[in-house]
PDB file of C-alpha atoms in Angstrom:
ATOM      1  CA  UNK A   1     -36.668 -38.297   3.077  1.00  0.00           C
ATOM      2  CA  UNK A   2     -36.563 -34.860   3.511  1.00  0.00           C
ATOM      3  CA  UNK A   3     -37.791 -35.032   6.247  1.00  0.00           C
ATOM      4  CA  UNK A   4     -35.508 -37.331   8.536  1.00  0.00           C
ATOM      5  CA  UNK A   5     -31.977 -35.563   6.717  1.00  0.00           C
ATOM      6  CA  UNK A   6     -29.815 -33.417   8.963  1.00  0.00           C
ATOM      7  CA  UNK A   7     -29.758 -29.782   7.946  1.00  0.00           C
ATOM      8  CA  UNK A   8     -27.170 -28.310   5.986  1.00  0.00           C
ATOM      9  CA  UNK A   9     -25.856 -25.050   6.736  1.00  0.00           C
ATOM     10  CA  UNK A  10     -23.855 -23.347   4.345  1.00  0.00           C
ATOM     11  CA  UNK A  11     -20.997 -21.080   4.682  1.00  0.00           C
ATOM     12  CA  UNK A  12     -18.932 -19.274   2.416  1.00  0.00           C
ATOM     13  CA  UNK A  13     -15.965 -17.094   1.832  1.00  0.00           C
ATOM     14  CA  UNK A  14     -14.826 -14.141  -1.671  1.00  0.00           C
ATOM     15  CA  UNK A  15     -11.259 -14.016  -2.200  1.00  0.00           C
ATOM     16  CA  UNK A  16      -9.770 -10.983  -4.655  1.00  0.00           C
ATOM     17  CA  UNK A  17      -6.631 -12.181  -6.475  1.00  0.00           C
ATOM     18  CA  UNK A  18      -3.909  -9.372  -7.347  1.00  0.00           C
ATOM     19  CA  UNK A  19      -0.224  -9.375  -7.186  1.00  0.00           C
ATOM     20  CA  UNK A  20       1.730  -7.828  -5.664  1.00  0.00           C
ATOM     21  CA  UNK A  21       1.255  -3.637  -4.916  1.00  0.00           C
ATOM     22  CA  UNK A  22      -1.733  -1.825  -7.069  1.00  0.00           C
ATOM     23  CA  UNK A  23       0.513   1.064  -8.042  1.00  0.00           C
ATOM     24  CA  UNK A  24      -0.136   3.110 -10.486  1.00  0.00           C
ATOM     25  CA  UNK A  25       2.227   6.377  -9.894  1.00  0.00           C
ATOM     26  CA  UNK A  26       4.727   6.969 -12.914  1.00  0.00           C
ATOM     27  CA  UNK A  27       8.550   7.670 -11.923  1.00  0.00           C
ATOM     28  CA  UNK A  28       9.572  10.781 -12.388  1.00  0.00           C
ATOM     29  CA  UNK A  29      12.166   9.805 -14.478  1.00  0.00           C
ATOM     30  CA  UNK A  30       9.847   9.162 -16.834  1.00  0.00           C
ATOM     31  CA  UNK A  31       8.734  11.175 -19.940  1.00  0.00           C
ATOM     32  CA  UNK A  32       5.223  10.340 -21.575  1.00  0.00           C
ATOM     33  CA  UNK A  33       5.415   6.742 -18.947  1.00  0.00           C
ATOM     34  CA  UNK A  34       2.960   4.987 -18.848  1.00  0.00           C
ATOM     35  CA  UNK A  35       1.005   2.627 -17.009  1.00  0.00           C
ATOM     36  CA  UNK A  36       1.026  -1.540 -17.942  1.00  0.00           C
ATOM     37  CA  UNK A  37      -1.116  -3.543 -16.384  1.00  0.00           C
ATOM     38  CA  UNK A  38      -1.417  -7.339 -17.185  1.00  0.00           C
ATOM     39  CA  UNK A  39      -3.924  -8.463 -14.428  1.00  0.00           C
ATOM     40  CA  UNK A  40      -4.229 -11.847 -13.211  1.00  0.00           C
ATOM     41  CA  UNK A  41      -3.380 -14.855 -15.440  1.00  0.00           C
ATOM     42  CA  UNK A  42      -5.508 -17.634 -15.174  1.00  0.00           C
ATOM     43  CA  UNK A  43      -3.637 -20.256 -14.599  1.00  0.00           C
ATOM     44  CA  UNK A  44      -1.757 -18.612 -10.996  1.00  0.00           C
ATOM     45  CA  UNK A  45      -6.252 -18.477  -9.409  1.00  0.00           C
ATOM     46  CA  UNK A  46      -6.185 -22.188 -10.473  1.00  0.00           C
ATOM     47  CA  UNK A  47      -3.129 -22.557  -8.854  1.00  0.00           C
ATOM     48  CA  UNK A  48      -4.604 -20.666  -5.096  1.00  0.00           C
ATOM     49  CA  UNK A  49      -7.803 -22.574  -5.802  1.00  0.00           C
ATOM     50  CA  UNK A  50      -5.863 -26.117  -5.894  1.00  0.00           C
ATOM     51  CA  UNK A  51      -4.296 -24.949  -2.863  1.00  0.00           C
ATOM     52  CA  UNK A  52      -7.295 -23.104  -1.156  1.00  0.00           C
ATOM     53  CA  UNK A  53      -8.561 -26.579  -1.334  1.00  0.00           C
ATOM     54  CA  UNK A  54      -5.108 -29.219  -0.926  1.00  0.00           C
ATOM     55  CA  UNK A  55      -5.094 -32.114   1.900  1.00  0.00           C
ATOM     56  CA  UNK A  56      -2.047 -30.906   3.380  1.00  0.00           C
ATOM     57  CA  UNK A  57      -4.040 -28.105   4.311  1.00  0.00           C
ATOM     58  CA  UNK A  58      -7.698 -29.147   6.215  1.00  0.00           C
ATOM     59  CA  UNK A  59      -6.178 -31.156   7.525  1.00  0.00           C
ATOM     60  CA  UNK A  60      -3.748 -28.169   9.478  1.00  0.00           C
ATOM     61  CA  UNK A  61      -6.839 -25.892  10.106  1.00  0.00           C
ATOM     62  CA  UNK A  62      -7.999 -29.160  11.758  1.00  0.00           C
ATOM     63  CA  UNK A  63      -5.568 -29.370  14.066  1.00  0.00           C
ATOM     64  CA  UNK A  64      -6.459 -25.450  14.551  1.00  0.00           C
ATOM     65  CA  UNK A  65     -10.148 -26.010  15.245  1.00  0.00           C
ATOM     66  CA  UNK A  66      -9.640 -29.358  17.272  1.00  0.00           C
ATOM     67  CA  UNK A  67     -11.617 -32.770  15.664  1.00  0.00           C
ATOM     68  CA  UNK A  68     -13.840 -32.299  18.962  1.00  0.00           C
ATOM     69  CA  UNK A  69     -16.306 -29.952  16.993  1.00  0.00           C
ATOM     70  CA  UNK A  70     -17.547 -31.888  14.712  1.00  0.00           C
ATOM     71  CA  UNK A  71     -19.314 -34.392  17.290  1.00  0.00           C
ATOM     72  CA  UNK A  72     -22.345 -32.936  15.498  1.00  0.00           C
ATOM     73  CA  UNK A  73     -24.670 -33.088  18.630  1.00  0.00           C
ATOM     74  CA  UNK A  74     -28.036 -33.536  18.215  1.00  0.00           C
ATOM     75  CA  UNK A  75     -29.860 -30.989  20.695  1.00  0.00           C
ATOM     76  CA  UNK A  76     -32.313 -33.292  22.709  1.00  0.00           C
ATOM     77  CA  UNK A  77     -35.416 -34.239  21.633  1.00  0.00           C
ATOM     78  CA  UNK A  78     -38.674 -32.533  23.364  1.00  0.00           C
ATOM     79  CA  UNK A  79     -42.390 -33.623  21.217  1.00  0.00           C
ATOM     80  CA  UNK A  80     -43.059 -36.835  19.426  1.00  0.00           C
ATOM     81  CA  UNK A  81     -42.113 -36.352  16.181  1.00  0.00           C
ATOM     82  CA  UNK A  82     -38.880 -35.115  17.302  1.00  0.00           C
ATOM     83  CA  UNK A  83     -37.939 -38.252  19.144  1.00  0.00           C
ATOM     84  CA  UNK A  84     -39.530 -40.207  16.923  1.00  0.00           C
ATOM     85  CA  UNK A  85     -36.933 -38.557  13.646  1.00  0.00           C
ATOM     86  CA  UNK A  86     -34.276 -39.390  17.012  1.00  0.00           C
ATOM     87  CA  UNK A  87     -35.284 -42.224  17.261  1.00  0.00           C
ATOM     88  CA  UNK A  88     -35.038 -43.017  13.455  1.00  0.00           C
ATOM     89  CA  UNK A  89     -32.070 -41.482  13.354  1.00  0.00           C
ATOM     90  CA  UNK A  90     -29.974 -43.178  15.430  1.00  0.00           C
ATOM     91  CA  UNK A  91     -31.457 -46.951  14.232  1.00  0.00           C
ATOM     92  CA  UNK A  92     -30.340 -45.491  10.450  1.00  0.00           C
ATOM     93  CA  UNK A  93     -26.889 -44.870  11.869  1.00  0.00           C
ATOM     94  CA  UNK A  94     -27.064 -47.774  13.455  1.00  0.00           C
ATOM     95  CA  UNK A  95     -27.793 -49.836  10.275  1.00  0.00           C
ATOM     96  CA  UNK A  96     -24.999 -48.046   8.595  1.00  0.00           C
ATOM     97  CA  UNK A  97     -22.260 -48.836  11.255  1.00  0.00           C
ATOM     98  CA  UNK A  98     -22.935 -52.775  11.218  1.00  0.00           C
ATOM     99  CA  UNK A  99     -22.939 -52.603   7.948  1.00  0.00           C
ATOM    100  CA  UNK A 100     -19.821 -50.876   6.883  1.00  0.00           C
ATOM    101  CA  UNK A 101     -18.145 -52.878  10.047  1.00  0.00           C
ATOM    102  CA  UNK A 102     -18.728 -56.427   8.033  1.00  0.00           C
ATOM    103  CA  UNK A 103     -16.968 -54.657   5.054  1.00  0.00           C
ATOM    104  CA  UNK A 104     -14.633 -54.037   6.905  1.00  0.00           C
ATOM    105  CA  UNK A 105     -14.077 -57.853   8.209  1.00  0.00           C
ATOM    106  CA  UNK A 106     -14.566 -58.960   4.942  1.00  0.00           C
ATOM    107  CA  UNK A 107     -11.512 -56.946   4.124  1.00  0.00           C
ATOM    108  CA  UNK A 108     -13.779 -54.665   1.020  1.00  0.00           C
ATOM    109  CA  UNK A 109     -12.647 -51.742   3.462  1.00  0.00           C
ATOM    110  CA  UNK A 110     -10.729 -50.635   5.112  1.00  0.00           C
ATOM    111  CA  UNK A 111     -10.910 -48.706   8.733  1.00  0.00           C
ATOM    112  CA  UNK A 112     -10.755 -45.238   9.668  1.00  0.00           C
ATOM    113  CA  UNK A 113      -9.765 -43.224  12.268  1.00  0.00           C
ATOM    114  CA  UNK A 114     -12.231 -40.227  13.635  1.00  0.00           C
ATOM    115  CA  UNK A 115      -9.369 -37.395  11.629  1.00  0.00           C
ATOM    116  CA  UNK A 116      -9.597 -39.125   8.263  1.00  0.00           C
ATOM    117  CA  UNK A 117     -13.068 -39.182   8.238  1.00  0.00           C
ATOM    118  CA  UNK A 118     -13.649 -35.661   9.195  1.00  0.00           C
ATOM    119  CA  UNK A 119     -10.921 -34.508   6.274  1.00  0.00           C
ATOM    120  CA  UNK A 120     -12.820 -36.681   3.962  1.00  0.00           C
ATOM    121  CA  UNK A 121     -16.173 -34.574   5.164  1.00  0.00           C
ATOM    122  CA  UNK A 122     -14.470 -31.201   5.097  1.00  0.00           C
ATOM    123  CA  UNK A 123     -13.816 -32.777   1.058  1.00  0.00           C
ATOM    124  CA  UNK A 124     -16.818 -33.089   0.208  1.00  0.00           C
ATOM    125  CA  UNK A 125     -18.263 -30.892   1.333  1.00  0.00           C
ATOM    126  CA  UNK A 126     -15.795 -27.849   0.380  1.00  0.00           C
ATOM    127  CA  UNK A 127     -16.206 -25.921  -2.790  1.00  0.00           C
ATOM    128  CA  UNK A 128     -13.560 -24.002  -4.548  1.00  0.00           C
ATOM    129  CA  UNK A 129     -14.294 -22.635  -7.480  1.00  0.00           C
ATOM    130  CA  UNK A 130     -13.345 -18.757  -9.585  1.00  0.00           C
ATOM    131  CA  UNK A 131     -16.114 -16.105  -9.361  1.00  0.00           C
ATOM    132  CA  UNK A 132     -16.647 -16.913 -13.894  1.00  0.00           C
ATOM    133  CA  UNK A 133     -14.208 -14.344 -15.723  1.00  0.00           C
ATOM    134  CA  UNK A 134     -13.053 -11.902 -12.388  1.00  0.00           C
ATOM    135  CA  UNK A 135     -10.136 -12.815 -10.241  1.00  0.00           C
ATOM    136  CA  UNK A 136     -12.189 -13.414  -7.528  1.00  0.00           C
ATOM    137  CA  UNK A 137     -12.182 -17.018  -5.962  1.00  0.00           C
ATOM    138  CA  UNK A 138     -15.440 -18.670  -3.859  1.00  0.00           C
ATOM    139  CA  UNK A 139     -14.822 -20.152  -1.039  1.00  0.00           C
ATOM    140  CA  UNK A 140     -18.049 -22.557  -0.075  1.00  0.00           C
ATOM    141  CA  UNK A 141     -18.942 -25.458   2.618  1.00  0.00           C
ATOM    142  CA  UNK A 142     -21.825 -27.644   4.104  1.00  0.00           C
ATOM    143  CA  UNK A 143     -22.074 -28.889   7.636  1.00  0.00           C
ATOM    144  CA  UNK A 144     -24.812 -29.975  10.276  1.00  0.00           C
ATOM    145  CA  UNK A 145     -23.486 -26.689  12.663  1.00  0.00           C
ATOM    146  CA  UNK A 146     -22.936 -22.855  10.886  1.00  0.00           C
ATOM    147  CA  UNK A 147     -20.919 -21.639  12.957  1.00  0.00           C
ATOM    148  CA  UNK A 148     -17.908 -24.538  12.872  1.00  0.00           C
ATOM    149  CA  UNK A 149     -18.711 -24.312   9.134  1.00  0.00           C
ATOM    150  CA  UNK A 150     -18.061 -20.291   9.545  1.00  0.00           C
ATOM    151  CA  UNK A 151     -15.040 -20.605  11.371  1.00  0.00           C
ATOM    152  CA  UNK A 152     -13.513 -24.042   9.067  1.00  0.00           C
ATOM    153  CA  UNK A 153     -13.824 -21.180   6.082  1.00  0.00           C
ATOM    154  CA  UNK A 154     -12.051 -18.367   8.493  1.00  0.00           C
ATOM    155  CA  UNK A 155      -9.853 -20.310   9.877  1.00  0.00           C
ATOM    156  CA  UNK A 156      -8.580 -22.425   6.069  1.00  0.00           C
ATOM    157  CA  UNK A 157      -8.001 -19.026   4.210  1.00  0.00           C
ATOM    158  CA  UNK A 158      -5.979 -18.346   7.767  1.00  0.00           C
ATOM    159  CA  UNK A 159      -4.043 -20.793   7.746  1.00  0.00           C
ATOM    160  CA  UNK A 160      -3.784 -20.479   3.676  1.00  0.00           C
ATOM    161  CA  UNK A 161      -2.616 -17.007   4.424  1.00  0.00           C
ATOM    162  CA  UNK A 162       0.460 -18.000   6.152  1.00  0.00           C
ATOM    163  CA  UNK A 163       1.034 -20.129   3.869  1.00  0.00           C
ATOM    164  CA  UNK A 164       0.891 -18.311   1.191  1.00  0.00           C
ATOM    165  CA  UNK A 165       2.781 -15.603   3.484  1.00  0.00           C
ATOM    166  CA  UNK A 166       5.866 -17.690   3.889  1.00  0.00           C
ATOM    167  CA  UNK A 167       5.961 -19.203   0.174  1.00  0.00           C
ATOM    168  CA  UNK A 168       6.530 -15.109  -0.619  1.00  0.00           C
ATOM    169  CA  UNK A 169       8.715 -14.063   1.697  1.00  0.00           C
ATOM    170  CA  UNK A 170      12.547 -13.993   1.048  1.00  0.00           C
ATOM    171  CA  UNK A 171      14.879 -14.094   3.440  1.00  0.00           C
ATOM    172  CA  UNK A 172      17.784 -12.362   2.885  1.00  0.00           C
ATOM    173  CA  UNK A 173      15.748  -9.693   2.558  1.00  0.00           C
ATOM    174  CA  UNK A 174      16.337  -7.536   5.723  1.00  0.00           C
ATOM    175  CA  UNK A 175      19.992  -8.194   4.803  1.00  0.00           C
ATOM    176  CA  UNK A 176      19.705  -6.454   1.587  1.00  0.00           C
ATOM    177  CA  UNK A 177      17.502  -3.149   3.008  1.00  0.00           C
ATOM    178  CA  UNK A 178      20.208  -3.353   5.364  1.00  0.00           C
ATOM    179  CA  UNK A 179      23.031  -2.706   3.084  1.00  0.00           C
ATOM    180  CA  UNK A 180      21.077  -0.201   1.072  1.00  0.00           C
ATOM    181  CA  UNK A 181      20.353   1.721   3.617  1.00  0.00           C
ATOM    182  CA  UNK A 182      24.489   1.644   4.760  1.00  0.00           C
ATOM    183  CA  UNK A 183      25.202   2.989   1.373  1.00  0.00           C
ATOM    184  CA  UNK A 184      22.957   5.809   1.315  1.00  0.00           C
ATOM    185  CA  UNK A 185      24.269   6.877   4.814  1.00  0.00           C
ATOM    186  CA  UNK A 186      27.648   7.443   3.611  1.00  0.00           C
ATOM    187  CA  UNK A 187      26.646   8.901   0.579  1.00  0.00           C
ATOM    188  CA  UNK A 188      25.203  11.037   2.589  1.00  0.00           C
ATOM    189  CA  UNK A 189      27.404  11.737   4.805  1.00  0.00           C
ATOM    190  CA  UNK A 190      30.116  12.531   2.119  1.00  0.00           C
ATOM    191  CA  UNK A 191      27.834  15.216   0.455  1.00  0.00           C
ATOM    192  CA  UNK A 192      27.156  16.579   3.791  1.00  0.00           C
ATOM    193  CA  UNK A 193      30.727  16.889   4.402  1.00  0.00           C
ATOM    194  CA  UNK A 194      31.341  18.674   0.806  1.00  0.00           C
ATOM    195  CA  UNK A 195      29.339  20.932   0.955  1.00  0.00           C
ATOM    196  CA  UNK A 196      30.634  21.981   4.770  1.00  0.00           C
ATOM    197  CA  UNK A 197      34.446  21.958   3.568  1.00  0.00           C
ATOM    198  CA  UNK A 198      32.818  24.272   0.169  1.00  0.00           C
ATOM    199  CA  UNK A 199      31.237  26.831   2.269  1.00  0.00           C
ATOM    200  CA  UNK A 200      34.219  27.316   4.757  1.00  0.00           C
ATOM    201  CA  UNK A 201      36.450  28.179   1.637  1.00  0.00           C
ATOM    202  CA  UNK A 202      34.157  30.216   0.503  1.00  0.00           C
ATOM    203  CA  UNK A 203      33.074  31.476   3.723  1.00  0.00           C
ATOM    204  CA  UNK A 204      29.457  30.848   3.518  1.00  0.00           C
ATOM    205  CA  UNK A 205      26.941  31.451   6.236  1.00  0.00           C
ATOM    206  CA  UNK A 206      24.495  32.041   4.410  1.00  0.00           C
ATOM    207  CA  UNK A 207      23.499  31.236   0.994  1.00  0.00           C
ATOM    208  CA  UNK A 208      20.538  32.684   0.993  1.00  0.00           C
ATOM    209  CA  UNK A 209      21.863  35.981   1.805  1.00  0.00           C
ATOM    210  CA  UNK A 210      24.573  35.212   0.239  1.00  0.00           C
ATOM    211  CA  UNK A 211      22.406  34.992  -3.284  1.00  0.00           C
ATOM    212  CA  UNK A 212      20.788  38.275  -2.393  1.00  0.00           C
ATOM    213  CA  UNK A 213      23.575  40.291  -1.875  1.00  0.00           C
ATOM    214  CA  UNK A 214      25.889  39.374  -4.594  1.00  0.00           C
ATOM    215  CA  UNK A 215      22.830  39.522  -6.879  1.00  0.00           C
ATOM    216  CA  UNK A 216      22.785  42.939  -5.478  1.00  0.00           C
ATOM    217  CA  UNK A 217      25.824  43.995  -6.548  1.00  0.00           C
ATOM    218  CA  UNK A 218      25.727  42.566  -9.777  1.00  0.00           C
ATOM    219  CA  UNK A 219      23.262  45.231 -10.397  1.00  0.00           C
ATOM    220  CA  UNK A 220      24.359  48.117  -8.696  1.00  0.00           C
ATOM    221  CA  UNK A 221      27.739  46.855 -11.352  1.00  0.00           C
ATOM    222  CA  UNK A 222      25.076  46.695 -14.139  1.00  0.00           C
ATOM    223  CA  UNK A 223      24.217  49.996 -13.618  1.00  0.00           C
ATOM    224  CA  UNK A 224      28.060  51.437 -13.010  1.00  0.00           C
ATOM    225  CA  UNK A 225      28.424  50.225 -16.367  1.00  0.00           C
ATOM    226  CA  UNK A 226      25.275  51.801 -18.375  1.00  0.00           C
ATOM    227  CA  UNK A 227      26.387  55.114 -16.285  1.00  0.00           C
ATOM    228  CA  UNK A 228      30.473  54.844 -17.787  1.00  0.00           C
ATOM    229  CA  UNK A 229      29.108  54.293 -21.166  1.00  0.00           C
ATOM    230  CA  UNK A 230      26.853  56.025 -21.446  1.00  0.00           C
ATOM    231  CA  UNK A 231      29.247  59.870 -20.269  1.00  0.00           C
ATOM    232  CA  UNK A 232      31.501  57.606 -23.207  1.00  0.00           C
ATOM    233  CA  UNK A 233      29.369  57.981 -25.837  1.00  0.00           C
ATOM    234  CA  UNK A 234      28.267  62.185 -24.877  1.00  0.00           C
ATOM    235  CA  UNK A 235      32.163  62.830 -24.577  1.00  0.00           C
ATOM    236  CA  UNK A 236      32.552  61.353 -28.076  1.00  0.00           C
ATOM    237  CA  UNK A 237      30.059  63.305 -29.880  1.00  0.00           C
ATOM    238  CA  UNK A 238      31.294  66.174 -27.988  1.00  0.00           C
ATOM    239  CA  UNK A 239      35.316  65.196 -29.256  1.00  0.00           C
ATOM    240  CA  UNK A 240      33.931  67.502 -32.678  1.00  0.00           C
ATOM    241  CA  UNK A 241      32.966  70.327 -30.782  1.00  0.00           C
ATOM    242  CA  UNK A 242      35.745  70.892 -29.241  1.00  0.00           C
ATOM    243  CA  UNK A 243      38.800  69.962 -31.671  1.00  0.00           C
ATOM    244  CA  UNK A 244      37.558  72.898 -33.053  1.00  0.00           C
TER     245      UNK A 244
END
């Protein structure tokens, strides 16, 4: 019986869940600051698992891939054993379809479209679970076609990222940044005008050169004061001699 079963191929992907940007830099204004990270909560990972396995996401991925890709047509048989397996599977498939049609006729089962059948197939073959106690989610899919299984997982992840970014994004963020930019620009222009006014008032042309010149003049003044103080002390010492 295992020989007549359809081959199944599994493709899987690993997603690491993290909240925001991993930034460990401490602001300059903080003294003896530390970085505290609470990590990803278990409930958040479970939410991502449910979203990745939701039917709406599967239907969106199916629209992107196309229903015709899930026909799963087997290659034509060549050997005697392959012909025997091909006819045996065809007979089993025909019998299964007849039983299904009978159940639909008597009202025990509803007729489903090809799209619904494909969605149910993906739901049953898809496995989304958290990898032990880590913040990694494993996505696996078993299908008769390995290329289609890989393509389906990649499409599911891409559509999930589109929904996740759209859900997390802030619509007014651009206006907020634009307003902040204009405010900083006005402050910068105001400070620049103040600097120009101060330089014109005190006739400052080169801050570095004028600072060096002022420091030089201060040293000269201190040296002259020191010389005068020495001369004063010398005259005070000679005064009694002059009076005699």
